[in-house]
Coordinates of C-alpha atoms and ligand atoms in Angstrom, one line a residue:
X193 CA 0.0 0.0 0.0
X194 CA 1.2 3.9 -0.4
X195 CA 1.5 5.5 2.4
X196 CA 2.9 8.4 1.1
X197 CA 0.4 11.6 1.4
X198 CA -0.5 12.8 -1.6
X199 CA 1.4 16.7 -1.3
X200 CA -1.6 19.4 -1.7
X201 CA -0.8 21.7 -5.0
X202 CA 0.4 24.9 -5.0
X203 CA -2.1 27.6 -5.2
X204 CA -1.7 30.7 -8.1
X205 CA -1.2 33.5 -7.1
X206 CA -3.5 36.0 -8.7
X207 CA -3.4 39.1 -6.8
X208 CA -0.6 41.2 -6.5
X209 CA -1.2 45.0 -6.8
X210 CA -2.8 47.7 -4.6
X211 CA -6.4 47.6 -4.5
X212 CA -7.6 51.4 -3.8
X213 CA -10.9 52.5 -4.6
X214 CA -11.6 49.1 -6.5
X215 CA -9.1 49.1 -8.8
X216 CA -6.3 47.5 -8.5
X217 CA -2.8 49.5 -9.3
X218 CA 0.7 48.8 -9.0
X219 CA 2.3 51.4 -6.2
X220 CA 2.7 54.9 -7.5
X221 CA 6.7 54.5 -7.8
X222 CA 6.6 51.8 -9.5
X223 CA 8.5 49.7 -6.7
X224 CA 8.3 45.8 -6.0
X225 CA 9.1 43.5 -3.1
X226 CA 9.2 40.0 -3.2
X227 CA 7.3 37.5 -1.4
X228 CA 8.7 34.0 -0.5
X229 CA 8.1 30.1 0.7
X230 CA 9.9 30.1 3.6
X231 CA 9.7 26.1 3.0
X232 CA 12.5 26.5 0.4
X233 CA 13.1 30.5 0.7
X234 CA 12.4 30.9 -3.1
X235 CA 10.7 34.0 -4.4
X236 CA 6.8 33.2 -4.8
X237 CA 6.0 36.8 -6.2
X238 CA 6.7 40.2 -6.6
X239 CA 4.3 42.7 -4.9
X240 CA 3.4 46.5 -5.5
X241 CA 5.5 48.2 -2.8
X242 CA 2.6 50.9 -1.2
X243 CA 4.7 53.7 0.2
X244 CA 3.0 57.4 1.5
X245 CA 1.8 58.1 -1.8
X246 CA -0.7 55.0 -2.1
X247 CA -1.8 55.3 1.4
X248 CA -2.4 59.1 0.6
X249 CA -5.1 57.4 -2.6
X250 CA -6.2 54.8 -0.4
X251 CA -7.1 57.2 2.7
X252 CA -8.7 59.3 -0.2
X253 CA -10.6 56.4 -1.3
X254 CA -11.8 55.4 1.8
X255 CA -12.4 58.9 3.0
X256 CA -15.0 59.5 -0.3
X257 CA -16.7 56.4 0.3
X258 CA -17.1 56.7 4.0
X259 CA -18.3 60.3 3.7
X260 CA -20.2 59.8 0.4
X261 CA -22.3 57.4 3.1
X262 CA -22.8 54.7 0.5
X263 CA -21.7 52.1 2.9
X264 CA -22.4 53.6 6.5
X265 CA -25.8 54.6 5.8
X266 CA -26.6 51.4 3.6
X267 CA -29.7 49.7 5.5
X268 CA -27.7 47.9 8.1
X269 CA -29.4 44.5 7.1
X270 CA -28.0 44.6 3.4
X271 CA -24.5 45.6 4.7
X272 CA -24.8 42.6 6.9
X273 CA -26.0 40.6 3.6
X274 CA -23.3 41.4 1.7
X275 CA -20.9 40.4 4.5
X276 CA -22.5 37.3 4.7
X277 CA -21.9 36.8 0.7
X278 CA -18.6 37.4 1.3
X279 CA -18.3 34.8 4.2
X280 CA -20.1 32.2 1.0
X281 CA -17.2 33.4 -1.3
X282 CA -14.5 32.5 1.3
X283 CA -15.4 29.2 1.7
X284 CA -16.0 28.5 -1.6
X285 CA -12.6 29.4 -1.9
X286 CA -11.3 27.8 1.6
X287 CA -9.1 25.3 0.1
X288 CA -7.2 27.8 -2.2
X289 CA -6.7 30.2 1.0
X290 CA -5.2 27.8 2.9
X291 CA -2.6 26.7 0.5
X292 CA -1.9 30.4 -0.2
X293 CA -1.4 30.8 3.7
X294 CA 0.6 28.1 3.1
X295 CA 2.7 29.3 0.5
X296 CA 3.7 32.4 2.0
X297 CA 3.9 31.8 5.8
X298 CA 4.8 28.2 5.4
X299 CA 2.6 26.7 8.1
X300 CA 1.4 23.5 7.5
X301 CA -1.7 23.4 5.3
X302 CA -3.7 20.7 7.7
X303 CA -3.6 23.8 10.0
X304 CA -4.7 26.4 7.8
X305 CA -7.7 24.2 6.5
X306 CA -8.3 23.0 9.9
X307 CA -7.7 26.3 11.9
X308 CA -7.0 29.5 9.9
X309 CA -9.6 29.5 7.3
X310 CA -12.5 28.2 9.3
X311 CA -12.2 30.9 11.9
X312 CA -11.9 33.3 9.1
X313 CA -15.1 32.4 7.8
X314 CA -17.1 31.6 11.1
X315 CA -15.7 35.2 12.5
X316 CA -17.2 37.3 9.2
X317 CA -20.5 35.5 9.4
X318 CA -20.5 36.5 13.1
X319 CA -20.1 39.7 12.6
X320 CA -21.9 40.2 9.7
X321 CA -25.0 39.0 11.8
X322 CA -24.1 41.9 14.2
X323 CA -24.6 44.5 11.2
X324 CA -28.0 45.1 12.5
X325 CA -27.6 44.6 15.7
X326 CA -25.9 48.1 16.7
X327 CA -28.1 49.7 19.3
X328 CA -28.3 52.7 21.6
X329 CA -30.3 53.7 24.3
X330 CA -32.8 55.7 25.7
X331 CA -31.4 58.0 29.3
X332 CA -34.2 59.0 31.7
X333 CA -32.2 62.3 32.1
X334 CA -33.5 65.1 34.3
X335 CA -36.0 67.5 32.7
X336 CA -38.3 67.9 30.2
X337 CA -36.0 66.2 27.5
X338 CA -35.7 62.8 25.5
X339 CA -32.1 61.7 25.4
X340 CA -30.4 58.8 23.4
X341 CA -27.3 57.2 22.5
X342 CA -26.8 56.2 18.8
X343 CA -24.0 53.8 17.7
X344 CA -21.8 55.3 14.8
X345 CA -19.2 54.0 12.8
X346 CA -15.6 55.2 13.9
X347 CA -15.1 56.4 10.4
X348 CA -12.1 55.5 8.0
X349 CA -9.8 53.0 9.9
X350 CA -6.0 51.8 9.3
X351 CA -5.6 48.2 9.9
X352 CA -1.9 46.8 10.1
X353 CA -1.6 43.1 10.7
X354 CA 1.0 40.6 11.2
X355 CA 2.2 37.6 9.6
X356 CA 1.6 35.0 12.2
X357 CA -2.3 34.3 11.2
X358 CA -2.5 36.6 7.9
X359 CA -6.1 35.1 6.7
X360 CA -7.1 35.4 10.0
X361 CA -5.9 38.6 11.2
X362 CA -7.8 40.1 8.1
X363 CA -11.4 38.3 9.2
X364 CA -10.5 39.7 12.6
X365 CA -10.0 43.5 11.3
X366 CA -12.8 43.9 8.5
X367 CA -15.5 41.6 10.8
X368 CA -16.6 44.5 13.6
X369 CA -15.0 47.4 10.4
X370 CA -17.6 46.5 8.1
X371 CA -20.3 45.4 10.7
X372 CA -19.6 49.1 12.0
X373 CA -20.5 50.9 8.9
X374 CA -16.6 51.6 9.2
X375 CA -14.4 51.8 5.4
X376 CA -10.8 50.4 5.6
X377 CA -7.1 50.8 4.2
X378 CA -5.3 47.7 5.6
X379 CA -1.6 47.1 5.1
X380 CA -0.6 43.5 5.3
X381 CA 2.7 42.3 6.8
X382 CA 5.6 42.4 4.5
X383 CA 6.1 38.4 4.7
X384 CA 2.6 38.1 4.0
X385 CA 0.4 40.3 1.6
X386 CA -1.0 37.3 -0.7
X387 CA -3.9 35.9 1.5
X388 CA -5.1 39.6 2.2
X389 CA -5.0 40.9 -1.5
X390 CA -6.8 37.3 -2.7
X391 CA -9.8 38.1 0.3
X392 CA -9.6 42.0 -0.8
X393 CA -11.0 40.4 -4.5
X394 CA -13.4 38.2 -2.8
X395 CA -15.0 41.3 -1.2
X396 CA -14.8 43.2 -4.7
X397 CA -17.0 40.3 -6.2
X398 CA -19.0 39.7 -3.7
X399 CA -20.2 43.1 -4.4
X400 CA -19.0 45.6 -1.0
X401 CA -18.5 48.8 -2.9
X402 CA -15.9 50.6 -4.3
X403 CA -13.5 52.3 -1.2
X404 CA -15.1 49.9 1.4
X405 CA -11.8 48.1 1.7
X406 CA -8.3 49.3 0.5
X407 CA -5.1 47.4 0.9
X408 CA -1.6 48.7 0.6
X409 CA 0.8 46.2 0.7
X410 CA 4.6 47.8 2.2
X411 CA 6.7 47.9 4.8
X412 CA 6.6 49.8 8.2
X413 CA 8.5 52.5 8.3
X414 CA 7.1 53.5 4.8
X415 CA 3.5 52.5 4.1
X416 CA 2.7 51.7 7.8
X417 CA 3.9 54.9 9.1
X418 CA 2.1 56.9 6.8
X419 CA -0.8 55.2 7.2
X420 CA -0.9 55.9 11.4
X421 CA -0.1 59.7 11.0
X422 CA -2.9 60.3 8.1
X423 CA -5.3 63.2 9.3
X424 CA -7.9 61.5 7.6
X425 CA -7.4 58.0 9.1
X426 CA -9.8 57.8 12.5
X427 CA -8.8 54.7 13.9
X428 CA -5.6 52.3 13.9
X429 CA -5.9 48.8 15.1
X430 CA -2.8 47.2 15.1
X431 CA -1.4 43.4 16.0
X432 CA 2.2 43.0 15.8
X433 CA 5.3 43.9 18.3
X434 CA 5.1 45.8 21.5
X435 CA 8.3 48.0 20.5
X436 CA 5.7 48.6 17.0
X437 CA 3.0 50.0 19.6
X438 CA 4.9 52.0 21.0
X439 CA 5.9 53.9 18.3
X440 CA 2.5 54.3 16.5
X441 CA 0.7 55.1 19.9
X442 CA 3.7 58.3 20.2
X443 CA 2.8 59.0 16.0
X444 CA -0.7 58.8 16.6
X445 CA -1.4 61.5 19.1
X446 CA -0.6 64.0 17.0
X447 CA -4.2 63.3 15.2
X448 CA -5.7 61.9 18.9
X449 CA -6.5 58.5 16.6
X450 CA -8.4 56.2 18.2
X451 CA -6.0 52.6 19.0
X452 CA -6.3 49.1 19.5
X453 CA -3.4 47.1 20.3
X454 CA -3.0 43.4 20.0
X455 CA 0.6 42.6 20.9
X456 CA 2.5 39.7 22.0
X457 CA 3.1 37.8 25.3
X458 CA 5.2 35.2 27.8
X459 CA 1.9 33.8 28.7
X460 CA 2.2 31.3 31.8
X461 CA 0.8 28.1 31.4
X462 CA 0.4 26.3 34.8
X463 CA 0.1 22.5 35.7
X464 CA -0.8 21.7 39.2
X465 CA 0.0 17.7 40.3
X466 CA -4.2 17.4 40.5
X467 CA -4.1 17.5 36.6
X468 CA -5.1 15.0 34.0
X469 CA -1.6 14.4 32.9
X470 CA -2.0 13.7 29.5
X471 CA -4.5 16.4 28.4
X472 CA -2.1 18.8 30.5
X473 CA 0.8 17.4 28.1
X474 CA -1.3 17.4 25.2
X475 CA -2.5 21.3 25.8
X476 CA 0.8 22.6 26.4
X477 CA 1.8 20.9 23.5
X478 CA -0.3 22.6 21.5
X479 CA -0.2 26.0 23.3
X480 CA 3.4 26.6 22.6
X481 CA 4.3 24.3 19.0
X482 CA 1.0 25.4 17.3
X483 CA 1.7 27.7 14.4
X484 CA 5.9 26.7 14.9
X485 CA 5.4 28.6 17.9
X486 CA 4.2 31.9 16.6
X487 CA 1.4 32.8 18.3
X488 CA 0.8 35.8 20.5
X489 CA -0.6 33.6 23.6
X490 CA 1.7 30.7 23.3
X491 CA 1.7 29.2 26.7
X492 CA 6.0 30.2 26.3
X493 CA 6.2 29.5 30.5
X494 CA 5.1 26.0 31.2
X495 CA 4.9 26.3 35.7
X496 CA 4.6 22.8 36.9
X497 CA 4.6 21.7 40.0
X498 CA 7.5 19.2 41.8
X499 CA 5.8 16.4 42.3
X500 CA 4.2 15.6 38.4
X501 CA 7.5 17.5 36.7
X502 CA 9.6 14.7 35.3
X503 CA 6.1 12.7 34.3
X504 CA 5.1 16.1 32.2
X505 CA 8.2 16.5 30.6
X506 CA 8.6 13.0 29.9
X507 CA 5.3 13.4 28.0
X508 CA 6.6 16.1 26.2
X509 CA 9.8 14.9 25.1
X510 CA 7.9 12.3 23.4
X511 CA 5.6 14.7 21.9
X512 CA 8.7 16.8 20.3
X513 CA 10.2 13.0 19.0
X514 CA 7.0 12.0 17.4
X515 CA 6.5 16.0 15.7
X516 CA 6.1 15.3 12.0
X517 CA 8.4 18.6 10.5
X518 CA 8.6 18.9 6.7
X519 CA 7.2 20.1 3.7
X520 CA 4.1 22.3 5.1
X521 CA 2.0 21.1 1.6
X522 CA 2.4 17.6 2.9
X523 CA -0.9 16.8 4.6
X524 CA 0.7 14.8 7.5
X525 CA 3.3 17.5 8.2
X526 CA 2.4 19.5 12.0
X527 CA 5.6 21.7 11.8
X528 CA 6.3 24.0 9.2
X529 CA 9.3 26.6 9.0
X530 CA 9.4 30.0 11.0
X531 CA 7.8 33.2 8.6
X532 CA 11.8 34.3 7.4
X533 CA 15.5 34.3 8.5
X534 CA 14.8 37.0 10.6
X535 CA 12.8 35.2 13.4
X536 CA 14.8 31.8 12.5
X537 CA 17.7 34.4 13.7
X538 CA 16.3 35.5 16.6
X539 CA 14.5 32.0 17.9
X540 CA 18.2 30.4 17.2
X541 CA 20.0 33.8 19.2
X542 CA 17.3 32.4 22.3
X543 CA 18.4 29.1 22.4
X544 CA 21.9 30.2 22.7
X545 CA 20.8 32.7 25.5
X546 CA 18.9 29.3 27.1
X547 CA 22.2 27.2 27.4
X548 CA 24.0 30.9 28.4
X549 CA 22.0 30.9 31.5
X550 CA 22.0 27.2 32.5
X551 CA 19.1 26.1 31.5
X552 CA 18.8 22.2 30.0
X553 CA 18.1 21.6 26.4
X554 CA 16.6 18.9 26.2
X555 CA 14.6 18.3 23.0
X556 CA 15.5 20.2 19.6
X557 CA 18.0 23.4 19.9
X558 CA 19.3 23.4 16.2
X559 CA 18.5 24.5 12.7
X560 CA 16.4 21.2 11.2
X561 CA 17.7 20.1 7.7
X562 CA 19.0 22.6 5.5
X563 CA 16.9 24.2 3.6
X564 CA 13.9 27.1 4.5
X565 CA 13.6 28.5 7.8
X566 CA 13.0 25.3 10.1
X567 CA 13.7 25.0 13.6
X568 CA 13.7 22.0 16.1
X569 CA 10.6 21.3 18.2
X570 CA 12.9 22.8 21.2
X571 CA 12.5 22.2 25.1
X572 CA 14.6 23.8 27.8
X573 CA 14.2 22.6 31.5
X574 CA 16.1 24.3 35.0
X575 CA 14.8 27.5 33.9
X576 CA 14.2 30.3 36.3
X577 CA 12.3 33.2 36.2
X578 CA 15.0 35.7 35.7
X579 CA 16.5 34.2 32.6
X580 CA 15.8 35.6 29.2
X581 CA 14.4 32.6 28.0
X582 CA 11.6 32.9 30.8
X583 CA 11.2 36.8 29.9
X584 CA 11.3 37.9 26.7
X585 CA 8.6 36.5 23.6
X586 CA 10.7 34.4 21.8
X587 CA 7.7 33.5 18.7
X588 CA 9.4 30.2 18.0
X589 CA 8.8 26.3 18.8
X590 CA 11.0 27.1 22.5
X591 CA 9.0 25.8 25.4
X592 CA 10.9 27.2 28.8
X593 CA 9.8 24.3 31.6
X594 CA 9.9 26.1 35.2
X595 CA 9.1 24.1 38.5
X596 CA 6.8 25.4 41.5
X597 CA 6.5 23.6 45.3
X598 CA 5.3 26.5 46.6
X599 CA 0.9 27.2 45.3
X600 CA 0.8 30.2 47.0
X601 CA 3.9 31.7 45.0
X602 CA 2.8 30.7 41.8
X603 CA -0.1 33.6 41.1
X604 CA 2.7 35.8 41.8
X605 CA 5.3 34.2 39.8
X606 CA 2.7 33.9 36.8
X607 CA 2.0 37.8 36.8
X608 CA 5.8 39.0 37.2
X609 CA 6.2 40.2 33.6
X610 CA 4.7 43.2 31.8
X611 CA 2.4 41.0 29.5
X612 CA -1.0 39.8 30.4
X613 CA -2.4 38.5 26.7
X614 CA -3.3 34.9 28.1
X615 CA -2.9 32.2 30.5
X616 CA -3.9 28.7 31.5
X617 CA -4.0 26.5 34.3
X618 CA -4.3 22.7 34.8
X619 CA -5.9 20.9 37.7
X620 CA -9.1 18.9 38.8
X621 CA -10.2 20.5 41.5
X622 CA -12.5 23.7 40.2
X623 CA -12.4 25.7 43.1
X624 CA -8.5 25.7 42.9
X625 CA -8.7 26.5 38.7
X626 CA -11.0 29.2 40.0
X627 CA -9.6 30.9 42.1
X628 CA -6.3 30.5 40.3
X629 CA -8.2 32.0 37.3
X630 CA -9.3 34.9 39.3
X631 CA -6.1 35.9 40.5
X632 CA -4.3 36.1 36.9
X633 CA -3.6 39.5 35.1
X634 CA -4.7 38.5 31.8
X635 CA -7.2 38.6 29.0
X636 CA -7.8 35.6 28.5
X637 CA -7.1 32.4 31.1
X638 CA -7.7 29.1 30.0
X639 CA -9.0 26.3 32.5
X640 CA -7.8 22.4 31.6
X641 CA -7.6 23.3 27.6
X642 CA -5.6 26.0 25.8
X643 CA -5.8 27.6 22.2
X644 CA -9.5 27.5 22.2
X645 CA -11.2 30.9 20.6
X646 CA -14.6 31.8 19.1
X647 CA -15.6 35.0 17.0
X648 CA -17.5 35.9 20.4
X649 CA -15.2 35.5 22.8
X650 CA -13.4 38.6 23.4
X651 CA -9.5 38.4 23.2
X652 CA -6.8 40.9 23.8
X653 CA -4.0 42.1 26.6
X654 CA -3.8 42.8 30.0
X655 CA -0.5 45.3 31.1
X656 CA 1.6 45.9 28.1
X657 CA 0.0 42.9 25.9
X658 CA -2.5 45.6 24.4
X659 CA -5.0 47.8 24.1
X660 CA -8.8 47.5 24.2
X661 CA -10.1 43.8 23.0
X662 CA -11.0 42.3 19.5
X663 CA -13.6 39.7 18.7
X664 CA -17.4 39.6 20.4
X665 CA -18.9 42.7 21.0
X666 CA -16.4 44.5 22.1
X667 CA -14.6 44.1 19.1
X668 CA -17.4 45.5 17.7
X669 CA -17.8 48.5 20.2
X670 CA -14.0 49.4 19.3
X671 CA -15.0 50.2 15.7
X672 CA -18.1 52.6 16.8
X673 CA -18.4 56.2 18.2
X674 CA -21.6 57.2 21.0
X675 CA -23.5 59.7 19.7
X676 CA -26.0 61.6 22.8
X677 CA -29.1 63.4 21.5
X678 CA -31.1 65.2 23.8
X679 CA -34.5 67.1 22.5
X680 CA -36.4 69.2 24.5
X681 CA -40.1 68.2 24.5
X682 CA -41.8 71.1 26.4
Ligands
LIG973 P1 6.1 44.3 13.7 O1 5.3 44.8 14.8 O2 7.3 45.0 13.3 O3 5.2 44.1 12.4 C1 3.8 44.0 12.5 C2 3.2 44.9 11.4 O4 3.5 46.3 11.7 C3 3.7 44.7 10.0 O5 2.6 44.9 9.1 C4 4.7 45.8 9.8 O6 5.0 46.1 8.5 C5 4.1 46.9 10.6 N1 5.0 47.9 11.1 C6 6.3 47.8 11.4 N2 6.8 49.0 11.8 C7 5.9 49.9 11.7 C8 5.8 51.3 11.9 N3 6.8 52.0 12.3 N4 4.6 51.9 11.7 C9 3.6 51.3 11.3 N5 3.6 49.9 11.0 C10 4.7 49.3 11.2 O7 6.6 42.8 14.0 P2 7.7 41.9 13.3 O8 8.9 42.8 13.1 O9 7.1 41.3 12.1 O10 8.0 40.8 14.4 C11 8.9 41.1 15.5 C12 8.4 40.4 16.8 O11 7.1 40.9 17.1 C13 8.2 38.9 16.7 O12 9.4 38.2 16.8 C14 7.2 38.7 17.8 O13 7.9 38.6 19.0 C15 6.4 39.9 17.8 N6 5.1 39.7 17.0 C16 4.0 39.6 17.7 C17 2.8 39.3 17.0 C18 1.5 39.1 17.8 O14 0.6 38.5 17.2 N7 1.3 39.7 18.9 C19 2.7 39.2 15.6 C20 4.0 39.4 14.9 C21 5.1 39.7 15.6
LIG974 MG1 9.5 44.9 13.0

């Protein structure tokens, strides 16, 4: 019999200009940048390089078309209706997204069909079903006067996403902006503009109009920049690196833009001896290697306690022998290669830092094969709080193993960092997990499972991990501005 996987074809690639005011233009200078397969790290395709002048067209675009009111003051039901259309179009298309998600971030296509796409598509029917859904209220203020709140859209919003999740990132950005009434000019990450321009013609055909939704492909510094200190730009959301925050948050003031943040984390991931060993070994597993380890919650600080350590780490050793890493367009492949050389760089630099301090490698710590960007499933034990490996957001397949005696130090230990994106803890007794849960600075705790998100759970950061939160209706809220009318009726 064959037992050889049949390898899942490469998907065209059909977009790669700007798409401003429905059309779709190469950048005003004229300038490229290549896209690659970090599998093999050959050039996939050249992309239109958006710099200020093509945000300046797209922030026009969107401007006209958000002002114009086609789109905001479209009955909400139809805006909603053509969301949903959308939503149809993408999963027509699901199979061809994934391997283009694939292609150019190099994670393993059983995860983009399993994970990315269908969490794209769920999370824009969610929200388009919110579309009409947007409601004030009435205020029994004093006096002779009726007084209400109205729900309006934020206006024109900049969107810049990373390359972790690039489908996704989109569905998570244009869900609650279109829902809103909002119009958008998103610039996808540099390592990943394919998926984004591919949905951006999905949206064209399914009929949002013109200037709804602009994408500028670029860098930073260049298109992203210009794009966050844009008078005419109301709103950036951002997901990407706290040092990235920083910097737009300082640029934005200037034009008192409203922000979200979604940034990263060194989210603790805690195991007490009560646990159901192997669903403990199986979520931490997943919380850290899912996505080669680049994920903005990754459980990165795995806290387990004295008396079940070895057992866990045994379990996890096996895990990390049995990972199948390879070609990501191999259906049986669950390890892919990291985005570029730049975070291969910086995930090997860590590893180096790990030993530095003392800490045991014991699974992974090199370079596997040689060819595109992959990197062992890695797994340091001995670590202590104060080393780097324990601190800093490494976004790579580095699992740091810490031990705890001591219960009542551990809520403590957990919170000493400046991130608060996510956490989880491990145990059978519920009044423990509770109160365990309670006492965690973070958006999001997780209680016996980990990696588990819906359109309408809301998700974002504690501390320094963000701003504001994305999904549900929060999300939603983040993208709309209260409007109070008071009328005299004497
Ligand atoms: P980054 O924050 O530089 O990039 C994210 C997005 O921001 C990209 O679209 C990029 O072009 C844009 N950008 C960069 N500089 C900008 C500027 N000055 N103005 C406006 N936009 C700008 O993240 P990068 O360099 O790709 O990754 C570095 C580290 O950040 C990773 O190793 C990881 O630790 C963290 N990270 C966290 C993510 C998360 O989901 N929280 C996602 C990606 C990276
Ligand atoms: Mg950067």
């Amino acid at each position: 019999m064959d037992t050889v996987s049949q390898k899942v074809p490469r998907p065209q690639i059909r977009q790669t200009d700007c798409f401003i005011g429905g059309k779709w233009i190469p950048s005003a200078s004229g300038k490229i940048f290549e896209t690659i397969h970090p599998a093999t790290e050959e050039v996939i395709a050249q992309v239109a390089e958006g710099d200020k002048e093509d945000i300046d067209l797209a922030v026009d675009a969107a401007r006209g078309q958000f002002d114009g009111g086609e789109w905001s003051r479209l009955d909400a039901r139809e805006r909603g209706q053509l969301m949903f259309k959308l939503a149809d179009l993408l999963e027509e298309h699901a199979d061809e997204l994934a391997a283009l998600e694939t292609l150019d971030n190099g994670k393993p296509v059983k995860d983009a069909r399993a994970a990315d796409i269908p969490l794209v598509i769920d999370c824009i029917r969610y929200y388009a079903g919110w579309a009409d859904k947007i409601q004030g209220d009435t205020i029994p203020i004093r006096g002779d006067y009726f007084c209400y709140t109205q729900r309006e859209p934020v206006g024109v919003v900049g969107q810049i996403i990373p390359w972790n999740f690039p489908a996704l990132m989109v569905a998570w950005k244009w869900g609650p902006a279109l829902a809103a009434g909002c119009t958008i000019v998103m610039k996808p990450a540099e390592q990943t503009p394919l998926s984004c321009l591919r949905m951006a013609r999905l949206a064209q055909q399914a009929g949002i109009p013109d200037g709804v939704i602009n994408v500028v492909p670029g860098y930073g510094p260049t298109a992203g920049a210009a794009l966050v200190r844009h008078p005419g730009v109301d709103k950036i959301a951002f997901t990407g690196e706290l040092a990235t925050a920083k910097i737009i948050q300082r640029e934005a003031a200037d034009t008192m833009k409203r922000l979200t943040f979604e940034l990263g984390g060194k989210s603790p991931n805690v195991v007490f001896a009560d646990a159901d060993l192997e669903a403990a070994a199986a979520g931490a597993h997943l919380g850290l290697y899912f996505n080669q380890g680049q994920c903005c919650c990754a459980g990165s600080r795995l806290f387990v306690e004295s008396k079940v350590h070895d057992e866990l780490v045994e379990r996890l050793v096996e895990k990390n022998k049995q990972q199948v890493i390879g070609d990501p367009f191999d259906p049986a492949t669950e390890q892919g290669p990291q985005v570029d050389e730049a975070q291969f760089d910086k995930i090997l630099d860590y590893v180096g830092y790990g030993k530095q301090d003392g800490a045991q490698c014991v699974t992974g710590g090199k370079r596997f094969g040689n060819q595109g960007y992959f990197v062992e499933p890695t797994l340091f034990t001995g670590v202590t709080d104060d080393m780097r490996i324990a601190k800093d957001e490494i976004f790579g397949p580095v699992l740091s193993v810490l031990r705890f005696d001591d219960v009542d130090e551990i809520a403590r230990r957990a919170n000493d960092t400046n991130f608060g994106l996510a956490a989880a803890v491990w145990s059978r007794d519920i009044g423990k997990a509770h109160r365990f849960a309670s006492q965690l600075r973070a958006g999001t705790v997780w209680v016996n499972c980990y990696d588990v998100f819906d359109a309408a759970a809301p998700f974002g950061g504690f501390k320094q991990s963000g701003l504001g939160r994305e999904l549900g209706e929060a999300g939603l809220a983040a993208y709309t501005e209260s409007k109070t009318v008071t009328i005299a009726v004497s």
